[in-house]
Amino acid sequence: MFISVLLVCATLGCLAGFLAGLLGIGGGLVIVPALVYLLPSLGFSPEVVMPVAIATSLASIVFTSASGTFAHHKNNNIPWPVAKQLMIMIAIGALFGAYIADSLSSELLTYIFAIAVTILASYMLFSVRIEKSKPLPNHWVIKTIGLGTGYISSLMGIAGGAILVPVLTYYSLSLREAIGTATVCGFVVALFGATGFMVTGLDQTNLPSWSLGYIYLPALFGIISTSSLLAPFGVKMAEKLPVRYLKRIFSGFLILVAIKMVL
């Protein structure tokens, strides 16, 4: 079964990487729903399906966001004074989110994910534009933004870029700086969120072999083996395809997936 899961998740990694490059979305929005449908067929108990999907998604983001963070740093796209304030609170929020998720039912986690995905997908669907209008707030507001982003992202199994980029551009950061900051913060979310899920899942007795806490290693290895390879191809295709309309179609699809998860 290890090999078959590895191959299926390698295909999932291709899709997640390609869509990340093409549409500029985080892989978690693709990986979590896909794993929610895949894991029950592998014999996973319904109570652990959602935590395992979220934890495995976060663990895969650790690897995929690391190279992006290095690239943005090399190109001076990360305003480190702002990023450092966010990163500390994001780490705390991500750990807190993982521990809270361990106490919630899989059904409630599914509702939380579906509602949050619907909000983010609606943002993409209607192409909401936030004009730069305010200077950066004081450090307490920045830390609060970081704490909330880390908490929500950890509960959803995403990197948090869909939350941070519009917020930071609203506070007068350039789009390039906002994306660079969101990338390094996504790495922090994934690292601390995955660690939290790994620790809280160690005492679970209904997880299958090859599980590290809530992280399912065959799925993780499959996803990370291909996700980074297809992202550059997605970026190239973005220059040739009508991305604006594709993003709307995909966001509509995400909303339907979220509704089906709830129903």
XYZ file of C-alpha atoms in Angstrom:
263
model
C 0.000 0.000 0.000
C 2.937 2.311 0.695
C 3.932 2.398 -2.992
C 0.385 2.888 -4.285
C -0.224 5.811 -1.899
C 3.138 7.268 -2.864
C 2.206 7.196 -6.568
C -1.280 8.636 -6.064
C 0.057 11.457 -3.903
C 2.866 12.132 -6.372
C 0.126 12.828 -8.912
C -1.603 15.053 -6.346
C 1.697 16.869 -5.819
C 1.917 17.521 -9.572
C -1.539 19.072 -9.552
C -0.902 21.139 -6.434
C 2.440 22.421 -7.721
C 1.081 23.241 -11.171
C -1.937 25.131 -9.801
C 0.274 26.979 -7.317
C 2.437 28.235 -10.173
C -0.458 28.887 -12.556
C -2.961 30.544 -10.218
C -0.778 31.690 -7.345
C -2.684 29.657 -4.756
C -1.351 27.653 -1.845
C -1.117 23.904 -2.285
C -3.090 23.314 0.902
C -6.317 24.381 -0.790
C -5.863 21.418 -3.159
C -4.099 18.900 -0.922
C -6.481 18.936 2.059
C -9.732 18.204 0.125
C -7.961 15.557 -1.980
C -6.653 13.758 1.110
C -10.056 13.978 2.794
C -11.449 11.883 -0.076
C -8.406 9.596 -0.391
C -7.738 8.636 3.236
C -11.059 6.862 4.001
C -10.391 4.500 1.078
C -7.118 3.559 2.794
C -8.948 2.488 5.936
C -8.433 5.635 8.006
C -10.852 6.083 10.895
C -13.295 8.975 10.238
C -12.181 10.680 13.474
C -8.631 11.192 12.224
C -9.185 11.867 8.507
C -9.321 15.662 8.780
C -6.406 16.075 11.251
C -4.233 13.777 9.107
C -5.134 15.687 5.915
C -4.319 19.046 7.530
C -1.104 17.820 9.189
C 0.193 16.164 6.019
C -0.611 19.277 3.988
C 1.303 21.486 6.453
C 4.281 19.109 6.434
C 4.434 19.240 2.621
C 4.321 23.059 2.694
C 7.448 23.082 4.897
C 9.427 21.668 1.976
C 7.772 23.597 -0.849
C 7.930 26.991 0.893
C 11.568 26.681 1.969
C 12.937 27.190 -1.545
C 10.506 30.052 -2.150
C 11.660 31.775 1.021
C 15.301 31.528 -0.057
C 14.489 32.916 -3.518
C 12.546 35.877 -2.115
C 15.310 36.651 0.379
C 17.898 36.534 -2.394
C 15.825 39.014 -4.423
C 15.330 41.335 -1.415
C 11.570 40.829 -1.452
C 11.220 40.292 2.300
C 11.024 43.367 4.585
C 12.529 41.554 7.574
C 11.546 44.073 10.310
C 7.879 43.443 9.465
C 8.338 39.752 8.712
C 10.055 39.039 12.049
C 7.210 40.572 14.035
C 4.713 38.466 12.108
C 6.764 35.268 12.270
C 6.964 35.139 16.074
C 3.205 35.433 16.537
C 2.458 33.194 13.552
C 4.545 30.444 15.171
C 2.551 30.782 18.392
C -0.759 30.871 16.494
C 0.174 27.812 14.401
C 1.098 25.753 17.474
C -2.070 26.879 19.236
C -4.155 25.984 16.175
C -2.664 22.485 16.035
C -3.389 21.844 19.715
C -6.941 23.201 19.411
C -7.518 21.030 16.308
C -6.552 17.948 18.309
C -9.440 18.645 20.694
C -12.009 19.228 17.941
C -13.972 16.552 16.142
C -13.107 15.727 12.549
C -16.597 16.869 11.583
C -16.134 20.305 13.158
C -12.713 20.663 11.515
C -14.362 19.879 8.184
C -16.917 22.646 8.749
C -14.187 25.128 9.677
C -12.155 24.240 6.593
C -15.185 24.407 4.283
C -16.310 27.814 5.577
C -12.809 29.302 5.381
C -12.253 27.890 1.870
C -15.587 29.344 0.733
C -14.552 32.796 1.982
C -11.105 32.630 0.338
C -12.515 31.198 -2.907
C -15.177 33.921 -3.025
C -12.393 36.473 -2.701
C -10.744 34.959 -5.795
C -14.034 34.471 -7.645
C -15.105 38.077 -7.455
C -11.572 39.446 -7.881
C -11.826 41.704 -4.865
C -9.264 44.463 -5.088
C -7.893 46.143 -1.974
C -6.221 49.434 -2.749
C -3.220 50.533 -0.720
C -4.639 53.059 1.690
C -2.981 52.895 5.099
C 0.548 52.965 6.485
C 1.812 50.009 8.473
C 0.057 49.786 11.852
C 1.819 49.639 15.217
C 3.602 46.465 16.264
C 0.686 45.226 18.381
C -1.632 45.210 15.376
C 1.010 43.428 13.275
C 1.439 40.812 16.009
C -2.330 40.317 16.245
C -2.485 39.800 12.474
C 0.313 37.240 12.765
C -1.369 35.381 15.627
C -4.698 35.175 13.775
C -3.073 34.131 10.515
C -1.054 31.375 12.180
C -4.081 30.048 14.049
C -6.450 29.993 11.047
C -3.830 28.646 8.650
C -2.869 25.827 11.013
C -6.526 24.820 11.424
C -6.910 24.756 7.623
C -3.596 23.195 6.630
C -2.618 26.130 4.392
C 0.375 28.468 4.288
C -1.650 31.625 4.910
C -0.678 33.613 1.814
C -4.343 34.013 0.833
C -4.837 35.846 4.127
C -1.585 37.790 4.429
C -1.109 39.108 0.883
C -4.329 41.187 0.707
C -3.850 42.403 4.291
C -0.237 43.485 3.741
C -0.973 45.186 0.414
C -3.779 47.074 2.182
C -1.145 48.322 4.612
C 0.918 49.789 1.779
C 3.465 47.029 1.218
C 4.229 46.446 -2.436
C 2.806 43.253 -3.929
C 6.319 41.826 -4.239
C 7.082 42.500 -0.571
C 3.684 41.147 0.502
C 4.253 37.889 -1.388
C 7.801 37.565 -0.047
C 6.614 38.133 3.516
C 3.719 35.702 3.066
C 6.142 33.069 1.746
C 8.473 33.159 4.742
C 5.490 33.327 7.099
C 3.993 30.336 5.279
C 7.148 28.389 6.050
C 6.767 29.274 9.736
C 3.066 28.325 9.759
C 3.837 24.978 8.161
C 6.840 24.186 10.363
C 5.184 24.952 13.702
C 1.733 23.745 12.669
C 3.084 20.409 11.423
C 5.182 20.038 14.576
C 2.114 20.646 16.721
C 0.065 18.066 14.811
C 2.928 15.585 14.989
C 3.219 15.907 18.790
C -0.524 15.861 19.517
C -0.988 12.796 17.317
C 1.678 10.675 18.975
C -0.762 9.302 21.546
C -3.396 8.352 18.957
C -3.872 4.599 18.747
C -6.107 4.528 15.651
C -3.512 5.770 13.167
C -2.046 3.338 10.602
C 1.573 2.368 10.098
C 3.914 4.976 8.600
C 2.255 7.761 10.597
C 4.347 10.303 12.485
C 1.727 11.706 14.797
C -0.988 12.947 12.473
C 1.443 13.216 9.531
C 1.015 10.337 7.062
C 4.474 9.788 5.615
C 3.612 7.953 2.328
C 1.312 10.820 1.314
C 3.887 13.403 2.409
C 6.742 11.809 0.429
C 4.548 11.480 -2.654
C 3.425 15.112 -2.570
C 6.837 16.675 -1.973
C 8.486 14.483 -4.631
C 6.651 16.309 -7.424
C 5.015 19.518 -6.161
C 8.108 21.714 -6.566
C 8.847 20.285 -10.025
C 5.552 21.385 -11.587
C 5.340 24.880 -10.083
C 7.775 26.453 -12.628
C 5.743 24.890 -15.470
C 2.601 26.454 -14.028
C 4.328 29.835 -13.939
C 5.253 29.501 -17.633
C 1.712 28.483 -18.580
C 0.385 31.524 -16.724
C 1.880 33.659 -19.486
C -0.125 31.826 -22.165
C -3.467 30.990 -20.519
C -6.291 33.323 -19.403
C -5.377 33.021 -15.720
C -7.985 35.554 -14.608
C -10.805 33.349 -15.885
C -9.130 30.101 -14.834
C -8.833 31.447 -11.303
C -12.543 32.201 -11.240
C -13.415 28.737 -12.544
C -11.136 27.119 -9.983
C -12.509 29.216 -7.116
C -16.026 28.187 -8.128
C -14.865 24.569 -8.088
C -13.398 25.044 -4.592
C -16.726 26.393 -3.337
C -18.515 23.322 -4.705
C -15.945 21.041 -3.062
C -16.439 22.864 0.249
C -20.219 22.503 0.025
C -19.897 18.780 -0.770
C -17.538 18.297 2.194
C -20.164 19.788 4.505
C -23.049 17.818 3.011
